Tab-separated table of C-alpha atoms and ligand atoms in Angstrom:
chain	number	residue	atom	x	y	z
K	193	MET	CA	5.114	-0.423	-24.448
K	194	VAL	CA	6.830	-1.849	-21.409
K	195	LYS	CA	8.153	-5.332	-22.074
K	196	LYS	CA	6.049	-8.266	-20.944
K	197	ASN	CA	5.808	-9.056	-17.249
K	198	ILE	CA	8.640	-10.815	-15.545
K	199	SER	CA	7.470	-14.428	-15.768
K	200	ARG	CA	6.769	-16.418	-12.643
K	201	ARG	CA	9.777	-18.615	-13.380
K	202	SER	CA	12.188	-15.711	-13.748
K	203	PHE	CA	10.700	-13.980	-10.701
K	204	VAL	CA	11.295	-17.087	-8.582
K	205	LYS	CA	14.791	-17.445	-10.097
K	206	GLY	CA	15.509	-13.825	-9.176
K	207	LEU	CA	14.427	-14.490	-5.632
K	208	ALA	CA	16.727	-17.456	-5.332
K	209	ALA	CA	19.655	-15.768	-7.048
K	210	GLY	CA	20.067	-12.540	-5.262
K	211	THR	CA	17.277	-11.608	-2.937
K	212	ALA	CA	17.233	-14.110	-0.117
K	213	SER	CA	16.159	-11.273	2.154
K	214	LEU	CA	12.798	-11.156	0.407
K	215	ALA	CA	11.559	-14.022	2.483
K	216	MET	CA	12.621	-12.386	5.720
K	217	PRO	CA	9.937	-11.252	8.108
K	218	PHE	CA	9.736	-7.706	9.391
K	219	ASN	CA	12.975	-5.894	9.899
K	220	ASP	CA	13.834	-2.701	11.660
K	221	HIS	CA	11.192	-0.247	10.482
K	222	LYS	CA	13.929	2.234	9.621
K	223	ALA	CA	15.173	-0.226	6.952
K	224	GLU	CA	17.508	1.608	4.617
K	225	ALA	CA	16.396	2.361	1.081
K	226	SER	CA	18.310	0.021	-1.202
K	227	ASP	CA	18.720	-0.489	-4.920
K	228	THR	CA	19.671	-4.134	-4.482
K	229	SER	CA	17.113	-5.655	-2.142
K	230	GLU	CA	13.982	-3.609	-2.858
K	231	LEU	CA	11.392	-4.634	-5.411
K	232	VAL	CA	9.643	-2.089	-7.593
K	233	THR	CA	6.371	-2.490	-9.454
K	234	LEU	CA	6.181	-0.731	-12.801
K	235	LEU	CA	2.775	0.117	-14.294
K	236	ASP	CA	2.474	0.977	-17.966
K	237	LEU	CA	-0.742	3.006	-18.072
K	238	SER	CA	-0.898	2.841	-21.867
K	239	ARG	CA	-1.769	-0.862	-21.575
K	240	CYS	CA	-4.501	-0.753	-18.924
K	241	ILE	CA	-8.014	-1.342	-20.317
K	242	GLY	CA	-9.744	-0.828	-16.967
K	243	CYS	CA	-11.193	-4.355	-16.893
K	244	GLY	CA	-10.891	-4.609	-13.097
K	245	GLU	CA	-9.499	-8.168	-13.106
K	246	CYS	CA	-6.708	-6.994	-10.816
K	247	VAL	CA	-9.161	-5.487	-8.332
K	248	GLU	CA	-11.160	-8.705	-8.219
K	249	ALA	CA	-8.015	-10.819	-7.825
K	250	CYS	CA	-6.815	-8.644	-4.947
K	251	ARG	CA	-10.135	-9.026	-3.144
K	252	THR	CA	-10.248	-12.773	-3.692
K	253	VAL	CA	-6.663	-13.578	-2.783
K	254	ASN	CA	-6.493	-11.230	0.191
K	255	GLY	CA	-10.058	-11.732	1.438
K	256	HIS	CA	-8.868	-13.766	4.416
K	257	LYS	CA	-6.977	-10.678	5.649
K	258	PHE	CA	-10.048	-8.432	5.589
K	259	PRO	CA	-11.592	-7.301	8.911
K	260	GLN	CA	-14.331	-9.247	10.666
K	261	PRO	CA	-15.565	-6.621	13.131
K	262	GLN	CA	-17.455	-7.264	16.350
K	263	LYS	CA	-20.686	-5.319	16.772
K	264	PRO	CA	-21.974	-3.301	18.514
K	265	PHE	CA	-18.837	-1.188	18.632
K	266	PRO	CA	-17.583	-0.123	22.080
K	267	GLU	CA	-18.709	3.382	23.030
K	268	MET	CA	-15.892	5.917	22.872
K	269	VAL	CA	-14.833	7.774	26.008
K	270	PRO	CA	-15.147	10.699	25.862
K	271	LYS	CA	-18.091	10.288	23.500
K	272	GLY	CA	-17.071	10.797	19.880
K	273	ARG	CA	-13.363	10.647	20.752
K	274	ALA	CA	-12.677	8.827	17.505
K	275	LYS	CA	-14.892	8.598	14.462
K	276	VAL	CA	-16.450	5.212	13.911
K	277	GLU	CA	-15.518	3.981	10.439
K	278	ASP	CA	-17.488	0.942	9.388
K	279	TRP	CA	-17.199	-0.558	5.909
K	280	SER	CA	-18.411	-4.005	6.883
K	281	ASP	CA	-21.854	-3.451	5.317
K	282	ARG	CA	-20.321	-1.938	2.172
K	283	ARG	CA	-17.773	-4.574	1.318
K	284	GLU	CA	-18.751	-4.511	-2.338
K	285	VAL	CA	-17.488	-0.929	-2.856
K	286	ASP	CA	-14.647	-1.175	-5.376
K	287	ASP	CA	-14.289	2.333	-6.784
K	288	ARG	CA	-12.174	3.716	-3.937
K	289	LEU	CA	-9.863	2.458	-1.173
K	290	THR	CA	-11.593	0.842	1.816
K	291	PRO	CA	-10.510	-1.751	4.401
K	292	TYR	CA	-12.095	-4.303	2.028
K	293	ASN	CA	-10.751	-2.841	-1.225
K	294	TRP	CA	-7.040	-2.171	-1.433
K	295	LEU	CA	-6.912	-1.407	-5.157
K	296	TYR	CA	-9.242	0.474	-7.493
K	297	ILE	CA	-9.150	1.785	-11.051
K	298	GLU	CA	-9.404	5.511	-11.705
K	299	SER	CA	-10.516	6.131	-15.315
K	300	VAL	CA	-9.952	9.546	-16.870
K	301	GLU	CA	-10.183	11.168	-20.268
K	302	VAL	CA	-7.594	13.809	-21.059
K	303	GLU	CA	-6.541	15.748	-24.118
K	304	TYR	CA	-2.822	16.065	-24.789
K	305	LYS	CA	-1.264	17.565	-27.910
K	306	GLY	CA	-4.627	17.486	-29.650
K	307	VAL	CA	-5.238	13.783	-28.983
K	308	VAL	CA	-7.836	12.470	-26.514
K	309	HIS	CA	-6.478	9.704	-24.279
K	310	GLU	CA	-8.546	7.371	-22.149
K	311	ILE	CA	-6.285	6.359	-19.295
K	312	ASN	CA	-7.058	3.826	-16.569
K	313	ILE	CA	-4.960	4.102	-13.435
K	314	PRO	CA	-4.730	1.268	-10.876
K	315	ARG	CA	-4.420	2.978	-7.471
K	316	ARG	CA	-3.121	1.550	-4.191
K	317	CYS	CA	-0.323	2.098	-1.670
K	318	LEU	CA	2.901	3.104	-3.447
K	319	HIS	CA	5.242	1.415	-0.921
K	320	CYS	CA	7.413	4.452	-0.304
K	321	GLN	CA	11.169	4.145	0.135
K	322	ASN	CA	11.040	6.300	3.250
K	323	PRO	CA	7.465	5.752	4.411
K	324	PRO	CA	6.101	8.226	6.944
K	325	CYS	CA	3.339	5.743	7.806
K	326	ALA	CA	5.979	3.350	9.165
K	327	ASN	CA	8.398	5.924	10.554
K	328	LEU	CA	5.712	7.772	12.474
K	329	CYS	CA	3.483	4.952	13.717
K	330	PRO	CA	3.727	5.334	17.505
K	331	TRP	CA	3.242	1.585	18.008
K	332	GLY	CA	5.534	0.196	15.353
K	333	ALA	CA	2.547	-1.484	13.743
K	334	ALA	CA	3.490	-0.213	10.279
K	335	GLU	CA	6.819	-1.498	9.058
K	336	LYS	CA	8.989	-1.447	5.965
K	337	GLN	CA	10.580	-4.765	5.021
K	338	GLN	CA	14.001	-5.060	3.405
K	339	ASN	CA	12.330	-5.984	0.133
K	340	GLY	CA	10.584	-2.602	0.131
K	341	ILE	CA	7.106	-3.794	1.128
K	342	VAL	CA	5.398	-1.526	3.647
K	343	ARG	CA	2.949	-3.452	5.824
K	344	ILE	CA	0.571	-2.716	8.658
K	345	GLN	CA	0.399	-5.577	11.144
K	346	PRO	CA	-3.274	-6.019	12.014
K	347	ASP	CA	-2.605	-7.689	15.346
K	348	VAL	CA	-0.523	-4.733	16.582
K	349	CYS	CA	-2.362	-1.764	15.013
K	350	LEU	CA	-4.677	0.157	17.362
K	351	GLY	CA	-6.386	2.094	14.579
K	352	GLY	CA	-5.254	5.543	15.676
K	353	ALA	CA	-4.892	6.436	11.969
K	354	LYS	CA	-1.593	8.303	12.360
K	355	CYS	CA	-0.417	6.420	9.250
K	356	ARG	CA	-3.282	7.844	7.205
K	357	THR	CA	-2.667	11.362	8.486
K	358	VAL	CA	1.010	11.355	7.567
K	359	CYS	CA	0.723	9.424	4.280
K	360	PRO	CA	0.885	12.036	1.500
K	361	TRP	CA	-1.950	10.172	-0.265
K	362	HIS	CA	-3.863	9.219	2.925
K	363	ILE	CA	-3.942	5.615	1.739
K	364	PRO	CA	-4.612	3.419	4.834
K	365	GLN	CA	-8.295	2.920	5.652
K	366	ARG	CA	-9.775	2.214	9.091
K	367	GLN	CA	-12.288	-0.401	10.145
K	368	THR	CA	-13.719	0.021	13.639
K	369	GLY	CA	-14.571	-2.927	15.894
K	370	VAL	CA	-11.614	-5.131	15.126
K	371	GLY	CA	-8.109	-5.657	16.485
K	372	LEU	CA	-6.072	-5.320	19.621
K	373	TYR	CA	-7.856	-2.256	21.032
K	374	LEU	CA	-10.913	-4.400	21.784
K	375	ARG	CA	-8.775	-6.425	24.181
K	376	LEU	CA	-7.092	-3.467	25.868
K	377	LEU	CA	-9.118	-0.328	26.674
K	378	PRO	CA	-11.772	-0.338	23.954
K	379	GLY	CA	-13.464	2.857	25.107
K	380	PHE	CA	-10.298	4.804	25.723
K	381	ALA	CA	-7.598	3.717	23.286
K	382	GLY	CA	-7.681	3.103	19.561
K	383	ASN	CA	-10.562	2.541	17.239
K	384	GLY	CA	-9.875	-0.441	15.012
K	385	VAL	CA	-7.237	-1.408	12.495
K	386	MET	CA	-5.838	0.326	9.411
K	387	TYR	CA	-5.753	-1.570	6.106
K	388	LYS	CA	-3.985	-1.126	2.769
K	389	CYS	CA	-2.209	-3.059	0.016
K	390	ASP	CA	0.514	-5.268	1.520
K	391	ARG	CA	1.833	-6.098	-1.942
K	392	CYS	CA	0.865	-9.715	-1.384
K	393	TYR	CA	3.905	-10.154	0.865
K	394	ASP	CA	2.933	-13.750	1.592
K	395	ARG	CA	2.858	-14.641	-2.102
K	396	ILE	CA	6.193	-12.896	-2.663
K	397	ASP	CA	7.676	-14.831	0.262
K	398	LYS	CA	6.711	-18.008	-1.627
K	399	GLY	CA	8.204	-16.746	-4.895
K	400	GLU	CA	4.787	-15.972	-6.403
K	401	LEU	CA	3.670	-12.793	-8.125
K	402	PRO	CA	1.259	-10.384	-6.419
K	403	ALA	CA	-2.295	-11.391	-7.352
K	404	CYS	CA	-3.037	-8.192	-9.293
K	405	ILE	CA	0.016	-8.682	-11.490
K	406	GLU	CA	-0.728	-12.328	-12.172
K	407	ALA	CA	-4.396	-11.680	-13.020
K	408	CYS	CA	-3.877	-8.837	-15.488
K	409	PRO	CA	-4.703	-9.885	-19.070
K	410	GLU	CA	-2.764	-6.935	-20.527
K	411	SER	CA	0.488	-7.298	-18.576
K	412	VAL	CA	0.184	-3.758	-17.280
K	413	GLN	CA	2.384	-4.378	-14.272
K	414	LYS	CA	5.720	-5.981	-13.724
K	415	ILE	CA	7.828	-6.356	-10.598
K	416	GLY	CA	11.564	-6.650	-10.226
K	417	PRO	CA	14.700	-5.448	-8.465
K	418	ARG	CA	14.798	-1.669	-8.064
K	419	ARG	CA	17.920	-1.060	-10.128
K	420	GLU	CA	16.650	-3.166	-13.030
K	421	ILE	CA	13.212	-1.548	-13.110
K	422	LEU	CA	14.573	1.994	-12.811
K	423	ASN	CA	16.936	1.370	-15.714
K	424	GLU	CA	13.952	0.333	-17.804
K	425	VAL	CA	11.961	3.369	-16.673
K	426	HIS	CA	14.745	5.765	-17.630
K	427	ASN	CA	15.187	4.059	-21.018
K	428	ILE	CA	11.480	4.403	-21.796
K	429	ILE	CA	11.398	8.046	-20.722
K	430	HIS	CA	14.434	8.704	-22.928
K	431	GLU	CA	13.163	6.741	-25.950
K	432	LYS	CA	9.489	7.682	-25.896
K	433	GLY	CA	9.389	10.965	-24.044
K	434	TRP	CA	6.886	9.479	-21.580
K	435	PHE	CA	6.230	10.685	-18.048
K	436	ALA	CA	6.850	8.936	-14.723
K	437	TYR	CA	5.192	9.138	-11.317
K	438	GLY	CA	6.796	7.666	-8.203
K	439	LEU	CA	10.460	8.414	-8.914
K	440	GLU	CA	10.518	11.669	-6.988
K	441	GLU	CA	7.199	11.667	-5.149
K	442	ASN	CA	7.595	11.492	-1.377
K	443	GLY	CA	11.336	11.118	-1.963
K	444	GLY	CA	10.843	8.030	-4.170
K	445	THR	CA	8.476	5.076	-4.034
K	446	ASN	CA	8.693	1.421	-4.966
K	447	THR	CA	5.843	1.905	-7.427
K	448	VAL	CA	6.466	3.703	-10.710
K	449	TYR	CA	3.747	4.663	-13.175
K	450	LEU	CA	4.633	5.375	-16.804
K	451	SER	CA	2.268	7.358	-19.008
K	452	PRO	CA	2.316	8.955	-22.458
K	453	VAL	CA	0.377	11.859	-20.877
K	454	PRO	CA	1.758	14.219	-18.176
K	455	PHE	CA	0.648	13.317	-14.664
K	456	GLU	CA	-0.497	16.887	-14.009
K	457	LEU	CA	-3.286	16.254	-16.529
K	458	LEU	CA	-4.146	12.871	-15.059
K	459	ASP	CA	-4.231	14.382	-11.581
K	460	ALA	CA	-6.472	17.236	-12.671
K	461	ALA	CA	-8.951	14.793	-14.239
K	462	SER	CA	-8.956	12.336	-11.291
K	463	ARG	CA	-11.560	12.196	-8.545
K	464	LYS	CA	-10.252	13.345	-5.159
K	465	GLY	CA	-11.432	12.749	-1.617
K	466	PRO	CA	-11.284	10.128	1.142
K	467	GLY	CA	-9.966	6.862	-0.292
K	468	LEU	CA	-9.211	8.573	-3.610
K	469	PRO	CA	-5.524	9.527	-3.742
K	470	GLY	CA	-4.511	12.048	-6.387
K	471	LEU	CA	-1.423	12.070	-8.594
K	472	ASN	CA	-0.116	15.429	-7.510
K	473	LYS	CA	3.506	16.391	-6.887
K	474	VAL	CA	4.431	15.293	-3.371
K	475	ASP	CA	7.460	16.465	-1.397
K	476	ALA	CA	9.450	14.041	0.747
K	477	ALA	CA	7.403	13.851	3.942
K	478	MET	CA	10.289	12.609	6.072
K	479	GLU	CA	12.355	15.676	5.170
K	480	ASP	CA	9.777	17.813	6.926
K	481	GLU	CA	11.285	19.082	10.195
K	482	GLU	CA	8.222	18.262	12.265
K	483	ASN	CA	8.099	14.675	10.971
K	484	LEU	CA	11.825	14.222	11.475
K	485	ALA	CA	11.503	15.419	15.063
K	486	ALA	CA	8.579	13.062	15.641
K	487	ALA	CA	10.529	10.133	14.182
K	488	VAL	CA	13.458	10.940	16.470
K	489	ALA	CA	11.112	11.135	19.449
K	490	ILE	CA	9.671	7.724	18.611
K	491	ALA	CA	13.122	6.185	18.054
K	492	PRO	CA	13.909	5.463	21.754
K	493	PHE	CA	10.913	3.145	21.781
K	494	ALA	CA	12.229	1.159	18.835
K	495	GLY	CA	13.597	-1.549	21.118
K	496	LEU	CA	10.232	-1.869	22.775
K	497	VAL	CA	8.377	-2.329	19.540
K	498	ALA	CA	9.433	-5.927	18.966
K	499	GLY	CA	8.386	-6.765	22.524
K	500	MET	CA	5.073	-5.027	22.085
K	501	ILE	CA	4.428	-6.890	18.870
K	502	LYS	CA	5.095	-10.191	20.586
K	503	ALA	CA	3.048	-9.169	23.618
K	504	GLY	CA	0.157	-8.047	21.433
K	505	ARG	CA	0.138	-11.329	19.544
K	506	PHE	CA	0.435	-13.274	22.808
K	507	VAL	CA	-2.489	-11.427	24.411
K	508	SER	CA	-4.592	-11.824	21.281
K	509	SER	CA	-3.881	-15.521	20.936
K	510	LYS	CA	-4.455	-16.246	24.635
K	511	LEU	CA	-7.689	-14.305	24.814
K	512	GLY	CA	-8.774	-15.740	21.479
K	513	LYS	CA	-8.284	-19.286	22.819
K	514	GLN	CA	-10.178	-18.514	26.018
K	515	GLU	CA	-13.126	-17.214	24.015
K	516	LYS	CA	-13.387	-20.402	21.935
H	635	LIG	S1	-6.297	-6.231	-14.774
H	635	LIG	FE1	-4.737	-5.092	-15.916
H	635	LIG	S2	-5.851	-4.189	-17.654
H	635	LIG	FE2	-7.395	-4.834	-16.163
H	635	LIG	S3	-7.736	-2.998	-14.879
H	635	LIG	FE3	-6.158	-4.186	-13.853
H	635	LIG	S4	-4.210	-3.363	-14.580
H	635	LIG	FE4	-5.805	-2.657	-16.002
H	636	LIG	S1	1.842	5.448	0.063
H	636	LIG	FE1	1.246	6.058	2.138
H	636	LIG	S2	0.621	4.139	3.117
H	636	LIG	FE2	1.822	3.581	1.323
H	636	LIG	S3	3.951	3.355	2.065
H	636	LIG	FE3	3.721	5.482	1.325
H	636	LIG	S4	3.179	6.619	3.174
H	636	LIG	FE4	2.792	4.467	3.628
H	637	LIG	S1	-0.090	-6.219	-4.615
H	637	LIG	FE1	-1.550	-7.665	-3.688
H	637	LIG	S2	-2.478	-6.516	-1.988
H	637	LIG	FE2	-1.509	-4.995	-3.328
H	637	LIG	S3	-3.109	-4.336	-4.761
H	637	LIG	FE3	-2.012	-6.028	-5.755
H	637	LIG	S4	-3.188	-7.864	-5.213
H	637	LIG	FE4	-3.805	-6.231	-3.790
């Protein structure tokens, strides 16, 4: 078993000792992958009982970030230009990813070496080290922070869903009728805002644990500096012959799953479809020539992104005040 969670006290101490950058706001979205400043979450799947406390905690703690769409939705021009995606009447759905559910539990039964294993797998954004969602967002709305958190800024996102297209697991989920596009050209540009796990960045900034980690009665997850967590992962693989997911996938992620059962079996037994990411082998998306070329093409606009973010927030706040 993975050792008990890093306690709140030691997590806060770690923040103060060596990771002052954790409290920094967004940085250049091409932030370099780093073993010293990035935080990794480690999930020991042998411990998870599938109780769903983490899912509930995520929804409660992050509820204020969930979309509050305006209806009726603006008509698209040309008609049907973008698919309306509305989860606002299905907020209770918790068995897949939605704009109102950033974490779900996939429960599978697999046989390995003659033993049947019931494995529960908490699923959410993996916070990739080289995230295509951030590198290829045309508006700079998705960003990777120095502490490894990949966030989508709701007041900048136009809901074009490029992030979902390029994410190997198609994680971000769209809600129509909310966000900046309503204030710009609602019929012609955008279609809402994309949502996903933000790893409780605001709690981490305050030295607190992500809600799902704190709520778990079985200490399934822990979070810590990348080098420290990876050392532990490699020790466990060596000592127990377990399997890891997230070390190589998409070139490496800041989420690592450990399992006594091969991930090929877990993937084969998992549900697949929209909002249901698999556990398949995934090549590094940003090594793909087309994606690299797109990232290079977007790069000249990097200087504009900060201005756009500020402008977007300014427009939103001004118009918001006028409407009150
Ligand atoms: S709270 Fe812990 S044990 Fe319960 S489902 Fe979540 S990760 Fe698994
Ligand atoms: S898992 Fe998908 S949404 Fe999350 S950081 Fe990676 S590419 Fe982005
Ligand atoms: S880290 Fe925070 S936002 Fe992400 S799944 Fe856990 S509780 Fe939800």
